[in-house]
Short mmCIF file of N, CA, C and O and ligand atoms in Angstrom, two decimals:
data_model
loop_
_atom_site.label_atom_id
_atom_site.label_comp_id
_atom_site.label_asym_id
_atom_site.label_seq_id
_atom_site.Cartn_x
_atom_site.Cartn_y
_atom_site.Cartn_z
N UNK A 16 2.98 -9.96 -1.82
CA UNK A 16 3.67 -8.71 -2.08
C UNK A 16 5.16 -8.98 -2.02
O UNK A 16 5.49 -9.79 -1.15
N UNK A 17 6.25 -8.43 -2.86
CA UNK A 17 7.22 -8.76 -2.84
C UNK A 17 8.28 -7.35 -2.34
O UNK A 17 7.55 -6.36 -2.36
N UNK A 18 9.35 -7.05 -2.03
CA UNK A 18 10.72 -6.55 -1.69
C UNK A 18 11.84 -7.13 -2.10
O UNK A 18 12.19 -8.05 -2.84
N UNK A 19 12.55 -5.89 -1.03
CA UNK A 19 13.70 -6.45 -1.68
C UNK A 19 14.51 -6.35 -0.14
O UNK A 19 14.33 -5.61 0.83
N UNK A 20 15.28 -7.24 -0.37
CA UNK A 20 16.40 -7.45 0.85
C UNK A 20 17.75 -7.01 0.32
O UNK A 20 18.13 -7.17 -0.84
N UNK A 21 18.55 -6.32 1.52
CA UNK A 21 19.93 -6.43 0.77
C UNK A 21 20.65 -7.28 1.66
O UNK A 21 20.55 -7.39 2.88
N UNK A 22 21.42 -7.87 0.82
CA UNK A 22 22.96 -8.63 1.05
C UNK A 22 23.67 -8.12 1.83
O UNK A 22 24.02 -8.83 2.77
N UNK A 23 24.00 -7.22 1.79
CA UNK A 23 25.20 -6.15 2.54
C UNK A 23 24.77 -6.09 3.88
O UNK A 23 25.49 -6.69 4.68
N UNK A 24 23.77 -5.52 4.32
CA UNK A 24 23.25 -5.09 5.57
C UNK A 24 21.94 -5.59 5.77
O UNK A 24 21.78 -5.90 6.95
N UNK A 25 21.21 -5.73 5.27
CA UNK A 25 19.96 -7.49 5.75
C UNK A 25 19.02 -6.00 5.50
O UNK A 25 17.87 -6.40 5.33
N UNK A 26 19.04 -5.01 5.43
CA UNK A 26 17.56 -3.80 5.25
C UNK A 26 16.58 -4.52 4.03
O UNK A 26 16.90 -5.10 3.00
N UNK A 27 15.15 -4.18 4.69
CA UNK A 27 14.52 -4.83 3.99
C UNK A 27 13.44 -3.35 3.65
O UNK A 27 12.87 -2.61 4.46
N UNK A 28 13.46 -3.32 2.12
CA UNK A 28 12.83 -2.44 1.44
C UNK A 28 10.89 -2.67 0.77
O UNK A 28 10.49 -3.62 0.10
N UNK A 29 10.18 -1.65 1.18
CA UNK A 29 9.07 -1.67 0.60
C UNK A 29 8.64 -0.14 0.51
O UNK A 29 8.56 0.61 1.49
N UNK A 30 8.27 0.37 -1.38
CA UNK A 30 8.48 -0.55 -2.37
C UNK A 30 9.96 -0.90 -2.70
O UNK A 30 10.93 -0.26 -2.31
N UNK A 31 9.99 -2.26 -3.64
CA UNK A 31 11.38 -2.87 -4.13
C UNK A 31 12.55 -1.74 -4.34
O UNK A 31 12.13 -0.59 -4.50
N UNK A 32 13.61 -1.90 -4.36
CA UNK A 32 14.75 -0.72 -4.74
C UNK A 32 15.54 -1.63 -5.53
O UNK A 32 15.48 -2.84 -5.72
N UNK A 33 16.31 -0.72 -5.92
CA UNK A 33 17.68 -1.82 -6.75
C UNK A 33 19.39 -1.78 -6.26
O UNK A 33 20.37 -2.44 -6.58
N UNK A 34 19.14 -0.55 -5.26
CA UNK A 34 19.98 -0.08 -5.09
C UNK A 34 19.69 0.16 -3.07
O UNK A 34 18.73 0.81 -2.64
N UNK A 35 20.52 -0.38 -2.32
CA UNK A 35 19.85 -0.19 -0.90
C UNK A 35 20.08 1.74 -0.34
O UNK A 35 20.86 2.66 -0.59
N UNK A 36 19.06 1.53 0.37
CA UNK A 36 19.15 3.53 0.75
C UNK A 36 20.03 3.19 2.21
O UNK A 36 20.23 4.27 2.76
N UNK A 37 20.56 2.15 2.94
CA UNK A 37 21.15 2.18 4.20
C UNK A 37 22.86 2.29 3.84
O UNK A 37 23.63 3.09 4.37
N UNK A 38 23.17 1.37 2.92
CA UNK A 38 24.19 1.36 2.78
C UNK A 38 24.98 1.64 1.10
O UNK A 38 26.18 1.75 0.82
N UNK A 39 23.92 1.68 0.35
CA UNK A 39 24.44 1.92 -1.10
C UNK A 39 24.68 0.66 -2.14
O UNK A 39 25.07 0.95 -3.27
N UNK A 40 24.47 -0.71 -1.79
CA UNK A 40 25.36 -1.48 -2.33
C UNK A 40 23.98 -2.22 -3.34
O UNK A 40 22.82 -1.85 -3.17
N UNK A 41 24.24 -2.94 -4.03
CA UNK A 41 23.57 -2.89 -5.18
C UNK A 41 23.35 -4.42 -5.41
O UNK A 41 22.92 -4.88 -6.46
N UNK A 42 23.71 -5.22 -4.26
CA UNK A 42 23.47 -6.56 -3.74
C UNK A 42 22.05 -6.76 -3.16
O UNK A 42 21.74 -6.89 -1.98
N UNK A 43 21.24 -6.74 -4.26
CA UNK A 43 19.43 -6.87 -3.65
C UNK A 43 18.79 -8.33 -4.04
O UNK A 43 19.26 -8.89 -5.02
N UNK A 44 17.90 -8.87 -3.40
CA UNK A 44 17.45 -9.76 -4.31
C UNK A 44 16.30 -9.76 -3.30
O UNK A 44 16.38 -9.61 -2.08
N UNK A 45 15.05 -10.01 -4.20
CA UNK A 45 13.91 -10.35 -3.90
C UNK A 45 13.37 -10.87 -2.77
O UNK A 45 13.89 -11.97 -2.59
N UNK A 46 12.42 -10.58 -1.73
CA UNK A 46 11.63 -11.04 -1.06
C UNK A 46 10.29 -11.04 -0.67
O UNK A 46 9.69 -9.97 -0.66
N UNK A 47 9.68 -12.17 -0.33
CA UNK A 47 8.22 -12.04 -0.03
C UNK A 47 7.77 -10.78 1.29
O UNK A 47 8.85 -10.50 1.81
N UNK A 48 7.04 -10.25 1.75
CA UNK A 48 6.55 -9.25 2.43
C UNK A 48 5.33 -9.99 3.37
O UNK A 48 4.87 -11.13 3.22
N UNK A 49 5.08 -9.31 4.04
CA UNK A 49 3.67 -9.82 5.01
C UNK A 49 2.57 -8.45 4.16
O UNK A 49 2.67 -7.24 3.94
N UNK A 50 1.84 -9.26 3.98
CA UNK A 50 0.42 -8.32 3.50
C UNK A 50 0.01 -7.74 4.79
O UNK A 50 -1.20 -7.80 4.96
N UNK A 51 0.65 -7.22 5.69
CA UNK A 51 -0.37 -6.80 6.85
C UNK A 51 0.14 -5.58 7.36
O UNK A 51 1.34 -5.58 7.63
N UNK A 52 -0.60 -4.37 7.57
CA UNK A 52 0.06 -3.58 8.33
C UNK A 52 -1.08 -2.52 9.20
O UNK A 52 -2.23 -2.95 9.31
N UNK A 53 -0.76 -1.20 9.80
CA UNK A 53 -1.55 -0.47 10.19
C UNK A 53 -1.73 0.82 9.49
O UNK A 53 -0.86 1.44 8.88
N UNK A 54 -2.97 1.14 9.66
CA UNK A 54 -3.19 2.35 8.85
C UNK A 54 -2.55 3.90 9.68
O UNK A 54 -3.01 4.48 10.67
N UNK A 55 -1.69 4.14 9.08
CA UNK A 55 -1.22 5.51 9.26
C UNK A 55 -2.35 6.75 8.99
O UNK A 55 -2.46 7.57 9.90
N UNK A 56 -2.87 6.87 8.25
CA UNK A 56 -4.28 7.76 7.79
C UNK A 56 -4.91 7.88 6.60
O UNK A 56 -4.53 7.26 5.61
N UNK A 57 -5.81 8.61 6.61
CA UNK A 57 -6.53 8.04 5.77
C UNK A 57 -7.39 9.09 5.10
O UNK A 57 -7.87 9.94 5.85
N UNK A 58 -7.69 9.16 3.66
CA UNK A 58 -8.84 10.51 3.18
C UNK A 58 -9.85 9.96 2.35
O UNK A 58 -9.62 8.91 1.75
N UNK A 59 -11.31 10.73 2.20
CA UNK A 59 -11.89 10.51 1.18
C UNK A 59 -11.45 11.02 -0.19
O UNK A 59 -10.48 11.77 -0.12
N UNK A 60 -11.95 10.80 -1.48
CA UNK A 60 -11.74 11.43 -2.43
C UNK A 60 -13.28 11.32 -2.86
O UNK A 60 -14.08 10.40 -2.76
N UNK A 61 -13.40 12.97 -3.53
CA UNK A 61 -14.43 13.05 -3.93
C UNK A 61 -14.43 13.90 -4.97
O UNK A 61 -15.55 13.85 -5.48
N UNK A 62 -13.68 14.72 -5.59
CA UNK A 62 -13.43 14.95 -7.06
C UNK A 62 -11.93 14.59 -7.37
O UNK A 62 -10.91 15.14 -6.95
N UNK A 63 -12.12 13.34 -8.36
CA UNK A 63 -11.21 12.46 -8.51
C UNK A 63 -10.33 13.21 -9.51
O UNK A 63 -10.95 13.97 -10.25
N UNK A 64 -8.72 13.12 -9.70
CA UNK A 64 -7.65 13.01 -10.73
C UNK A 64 -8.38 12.51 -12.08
O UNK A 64 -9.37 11.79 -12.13
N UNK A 65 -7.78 12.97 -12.99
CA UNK A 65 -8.34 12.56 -14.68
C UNK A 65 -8.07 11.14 -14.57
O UNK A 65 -7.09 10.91 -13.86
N UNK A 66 -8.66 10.09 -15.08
CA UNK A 66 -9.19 8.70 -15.14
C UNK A 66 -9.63 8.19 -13.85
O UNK A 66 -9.60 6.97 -13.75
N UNK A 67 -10.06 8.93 -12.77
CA UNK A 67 -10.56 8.50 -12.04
C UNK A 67 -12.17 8.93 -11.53
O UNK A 67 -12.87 8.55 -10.59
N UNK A 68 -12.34 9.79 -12.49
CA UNK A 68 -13.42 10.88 -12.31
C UNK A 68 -14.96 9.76 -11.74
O UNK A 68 -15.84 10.01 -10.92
N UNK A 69 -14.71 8.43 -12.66
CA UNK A 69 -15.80 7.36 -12.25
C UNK A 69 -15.65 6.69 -11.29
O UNK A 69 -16.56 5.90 -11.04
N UNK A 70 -14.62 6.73 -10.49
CA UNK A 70 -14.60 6.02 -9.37
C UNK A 70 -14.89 6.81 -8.00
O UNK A 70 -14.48 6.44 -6.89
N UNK A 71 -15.60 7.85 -8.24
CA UNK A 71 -15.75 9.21 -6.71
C UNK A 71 -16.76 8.35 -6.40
O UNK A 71 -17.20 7.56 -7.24
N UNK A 72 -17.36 8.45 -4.75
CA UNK A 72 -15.86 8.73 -3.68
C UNK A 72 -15.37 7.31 -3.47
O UNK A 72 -16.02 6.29 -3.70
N UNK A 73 -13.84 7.43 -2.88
CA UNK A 73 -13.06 5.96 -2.80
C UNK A 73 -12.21 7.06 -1.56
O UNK A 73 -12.14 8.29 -1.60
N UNK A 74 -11.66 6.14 -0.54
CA UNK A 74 -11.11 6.27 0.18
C UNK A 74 -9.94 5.47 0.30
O UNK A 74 -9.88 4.25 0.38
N UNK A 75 -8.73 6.54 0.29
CA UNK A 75 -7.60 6.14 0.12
C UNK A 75 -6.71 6.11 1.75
O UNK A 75 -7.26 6.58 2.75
N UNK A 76 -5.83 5.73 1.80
CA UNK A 76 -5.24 5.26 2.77
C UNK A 76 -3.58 5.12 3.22
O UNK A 76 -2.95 4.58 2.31
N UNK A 77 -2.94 5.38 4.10
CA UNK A 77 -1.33 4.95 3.80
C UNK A 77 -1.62 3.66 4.95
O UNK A 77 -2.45 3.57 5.86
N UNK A 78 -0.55 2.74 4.46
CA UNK A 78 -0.04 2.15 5.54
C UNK A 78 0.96 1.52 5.70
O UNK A 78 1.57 1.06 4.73
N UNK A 79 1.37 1.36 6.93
CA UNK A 79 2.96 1.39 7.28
C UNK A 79 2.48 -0.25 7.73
O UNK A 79 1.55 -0.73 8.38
N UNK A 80 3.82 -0.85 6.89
CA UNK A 80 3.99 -2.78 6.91
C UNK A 80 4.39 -3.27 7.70
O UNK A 80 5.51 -2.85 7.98
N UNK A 81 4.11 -3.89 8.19
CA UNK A 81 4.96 -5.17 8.94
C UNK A 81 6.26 -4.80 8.52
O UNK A 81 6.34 -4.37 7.37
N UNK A 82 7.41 -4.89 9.28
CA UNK A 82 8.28 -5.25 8.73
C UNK A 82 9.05 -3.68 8.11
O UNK A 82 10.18 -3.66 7.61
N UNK A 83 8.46 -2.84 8.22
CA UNK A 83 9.00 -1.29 7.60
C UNK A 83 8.49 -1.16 6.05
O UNK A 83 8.18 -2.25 5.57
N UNK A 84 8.37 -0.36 5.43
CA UNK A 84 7.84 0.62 4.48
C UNK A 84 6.18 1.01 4.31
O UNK A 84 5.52 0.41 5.16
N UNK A 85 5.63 1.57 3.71
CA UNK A 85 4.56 2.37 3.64
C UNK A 85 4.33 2.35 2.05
O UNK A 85 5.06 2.59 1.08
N UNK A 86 2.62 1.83 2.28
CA UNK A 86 2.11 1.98 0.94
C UNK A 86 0.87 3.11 0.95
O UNK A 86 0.22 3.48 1.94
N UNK A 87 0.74 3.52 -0.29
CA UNK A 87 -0.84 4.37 -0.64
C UNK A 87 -2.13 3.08 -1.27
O UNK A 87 -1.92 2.58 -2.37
N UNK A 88 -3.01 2.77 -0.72
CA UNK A 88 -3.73 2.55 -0.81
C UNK A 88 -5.19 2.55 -1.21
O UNK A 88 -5.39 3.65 -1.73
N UNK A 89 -6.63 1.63 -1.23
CA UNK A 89 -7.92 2.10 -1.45
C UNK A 89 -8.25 1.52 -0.27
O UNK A 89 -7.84 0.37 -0.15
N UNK A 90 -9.28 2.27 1.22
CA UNK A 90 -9.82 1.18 1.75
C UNK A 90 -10.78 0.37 0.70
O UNK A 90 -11.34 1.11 -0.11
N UNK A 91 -11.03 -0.92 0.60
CA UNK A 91 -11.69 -1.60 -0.19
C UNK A 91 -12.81 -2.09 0.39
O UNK A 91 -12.59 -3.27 0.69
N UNK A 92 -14.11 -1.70 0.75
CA UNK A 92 -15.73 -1.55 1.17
C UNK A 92 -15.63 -0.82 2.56
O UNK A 92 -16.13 -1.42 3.51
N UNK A 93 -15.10 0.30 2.77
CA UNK A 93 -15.09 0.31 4.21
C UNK A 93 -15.67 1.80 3.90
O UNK A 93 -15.60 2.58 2.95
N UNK A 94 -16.42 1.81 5.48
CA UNK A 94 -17.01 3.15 5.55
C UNK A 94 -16.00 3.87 6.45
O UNK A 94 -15.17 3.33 7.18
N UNK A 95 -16.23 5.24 6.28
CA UNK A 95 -15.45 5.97 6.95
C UNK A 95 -15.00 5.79 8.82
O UNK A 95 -14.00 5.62 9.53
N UNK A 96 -16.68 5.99 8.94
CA UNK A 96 -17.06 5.72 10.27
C UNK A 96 -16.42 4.09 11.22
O UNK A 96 -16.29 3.75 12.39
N UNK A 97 -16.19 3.53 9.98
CA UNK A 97 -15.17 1.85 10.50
C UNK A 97 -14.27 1.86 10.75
O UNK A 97 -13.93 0.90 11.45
N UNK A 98 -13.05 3.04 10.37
CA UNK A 98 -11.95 3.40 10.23
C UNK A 98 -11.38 3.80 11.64
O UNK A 98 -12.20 4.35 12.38
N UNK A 99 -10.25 3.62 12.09
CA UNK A 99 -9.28 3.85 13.12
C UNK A 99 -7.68 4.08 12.29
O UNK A 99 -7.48 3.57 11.19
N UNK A 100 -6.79 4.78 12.89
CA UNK A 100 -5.68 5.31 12.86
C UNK A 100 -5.05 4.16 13.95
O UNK A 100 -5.19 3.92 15.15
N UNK A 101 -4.19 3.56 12.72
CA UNK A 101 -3.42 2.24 14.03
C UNK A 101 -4.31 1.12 13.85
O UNK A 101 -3.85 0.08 14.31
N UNK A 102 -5.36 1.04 13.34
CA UNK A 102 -5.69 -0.17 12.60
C UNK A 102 -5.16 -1.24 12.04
O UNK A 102 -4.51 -1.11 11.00
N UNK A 103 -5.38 -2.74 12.74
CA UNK A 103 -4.68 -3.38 11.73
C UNK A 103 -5.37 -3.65 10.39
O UNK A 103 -6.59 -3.80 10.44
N UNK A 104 -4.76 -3.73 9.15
CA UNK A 104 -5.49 -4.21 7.83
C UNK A 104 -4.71 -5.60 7.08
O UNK A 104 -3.80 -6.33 7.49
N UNK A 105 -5.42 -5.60 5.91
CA UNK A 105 -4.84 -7.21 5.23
C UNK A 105 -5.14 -6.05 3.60
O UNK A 105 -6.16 -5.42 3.32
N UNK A 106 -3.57 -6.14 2.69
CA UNK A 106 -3.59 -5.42 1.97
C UNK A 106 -3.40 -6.74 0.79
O UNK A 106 -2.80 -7.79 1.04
N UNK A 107 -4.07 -6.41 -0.54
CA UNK A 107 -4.65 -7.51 -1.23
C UNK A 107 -4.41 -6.70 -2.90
O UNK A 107 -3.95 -5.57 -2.76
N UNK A 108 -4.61 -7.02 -4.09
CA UNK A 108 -4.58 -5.92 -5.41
C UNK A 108 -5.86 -6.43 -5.98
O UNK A 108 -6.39 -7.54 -6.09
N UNK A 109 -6.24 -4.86 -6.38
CA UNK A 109 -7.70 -5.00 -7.24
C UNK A 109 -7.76 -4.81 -8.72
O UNK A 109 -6.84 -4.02 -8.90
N UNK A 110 -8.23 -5.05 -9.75
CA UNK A 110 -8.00 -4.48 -10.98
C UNK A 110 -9.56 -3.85 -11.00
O UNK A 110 -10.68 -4.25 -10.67
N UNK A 111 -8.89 -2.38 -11.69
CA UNK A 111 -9.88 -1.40 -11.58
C UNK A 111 -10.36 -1.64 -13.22
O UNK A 111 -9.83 -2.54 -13.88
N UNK A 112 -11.30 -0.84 -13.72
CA UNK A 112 -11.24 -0.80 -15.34
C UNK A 112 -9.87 -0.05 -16.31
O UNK A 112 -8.92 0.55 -15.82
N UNK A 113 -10.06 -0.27 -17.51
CA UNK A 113 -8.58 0.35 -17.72
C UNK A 113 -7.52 -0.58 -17.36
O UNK A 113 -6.67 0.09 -16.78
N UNK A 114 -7.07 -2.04 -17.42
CA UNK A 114 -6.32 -2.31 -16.69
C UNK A 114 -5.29 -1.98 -15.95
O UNK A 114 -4.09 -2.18 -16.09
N UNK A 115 -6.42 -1.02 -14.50
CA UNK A 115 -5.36 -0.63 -13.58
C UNK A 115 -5.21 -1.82 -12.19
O UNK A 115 -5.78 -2.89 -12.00
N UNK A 116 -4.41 -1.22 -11.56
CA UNK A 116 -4.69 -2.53 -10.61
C UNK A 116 -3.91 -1.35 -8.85
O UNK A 116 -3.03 -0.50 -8.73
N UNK A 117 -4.54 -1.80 -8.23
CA UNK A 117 -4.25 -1.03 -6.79
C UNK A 117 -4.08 -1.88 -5.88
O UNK A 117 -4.27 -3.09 -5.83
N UNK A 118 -3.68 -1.08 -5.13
CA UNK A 118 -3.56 -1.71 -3.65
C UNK A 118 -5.23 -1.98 -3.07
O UNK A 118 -5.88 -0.95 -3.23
N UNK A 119 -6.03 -3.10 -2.46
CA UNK A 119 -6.80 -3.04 -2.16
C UNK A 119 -6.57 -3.08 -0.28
O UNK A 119 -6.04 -4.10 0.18
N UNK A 120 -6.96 -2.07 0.60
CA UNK A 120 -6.61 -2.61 1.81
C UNK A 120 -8.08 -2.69 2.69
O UNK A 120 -9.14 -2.06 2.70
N UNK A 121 -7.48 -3.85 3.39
CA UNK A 121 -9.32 -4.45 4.19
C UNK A 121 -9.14 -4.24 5.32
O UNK A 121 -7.96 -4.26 5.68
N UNK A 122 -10.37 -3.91 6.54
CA UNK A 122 -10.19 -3.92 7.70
C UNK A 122 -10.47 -5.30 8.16
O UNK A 122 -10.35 -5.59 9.35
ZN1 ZN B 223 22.33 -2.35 2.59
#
């Protein structure tokens, strides 16, 4: 997974920015991320958004990174009942049909 670092003040952004939100300056360049973080919370879905109508139910997820920022997620095979708040996970990308592609996150 990649970010972004700034030059100016070392803040490290997830997702990427181009522009830093601490200090304004527009000195970013790329960095690698830790795939790992904890799950902030978590829902089923069970009548899905239009192109997703074939994928009910999937359970989606936030989680907050290593390192600062927060992604939306799929848990990827997990049952509900497996799930904890403050969990650690290992976040990975799946390609769905349609070439979509997601966040896949594992317990
Ligand atoms: Zn900055």
């Amino acid at each position: 997974m990649a970010g972004t670092k700034c030059n100016s003040c070392g803040a490290v952004h997830f997702p990427p920015r181009a522009d830093c939100d601490q200090c304004m300056s527009s000195d970013v360049e790329w960095v690698d991320r830790e795939s790992k973080g904890k799950i902030v919370t978590y829902t089923t879905i069970h009548a899905g958004p239009t192109g997703f109508e074939d994928v009910v139910p999937y359970t989606i997820c936030v989680v907050e990174l290593e390192g600062g920022g927060r992604l939306l997620g799929w848990l990827d095979e997990a049952q509900e009942e497996d799930i904890d708040i403050g969990q650690d996970v290992d976040i990975g990308l799946k390609e769905l049909e349609g070439d979509r592609v997601i966040y896949a996150v594992r317990l």
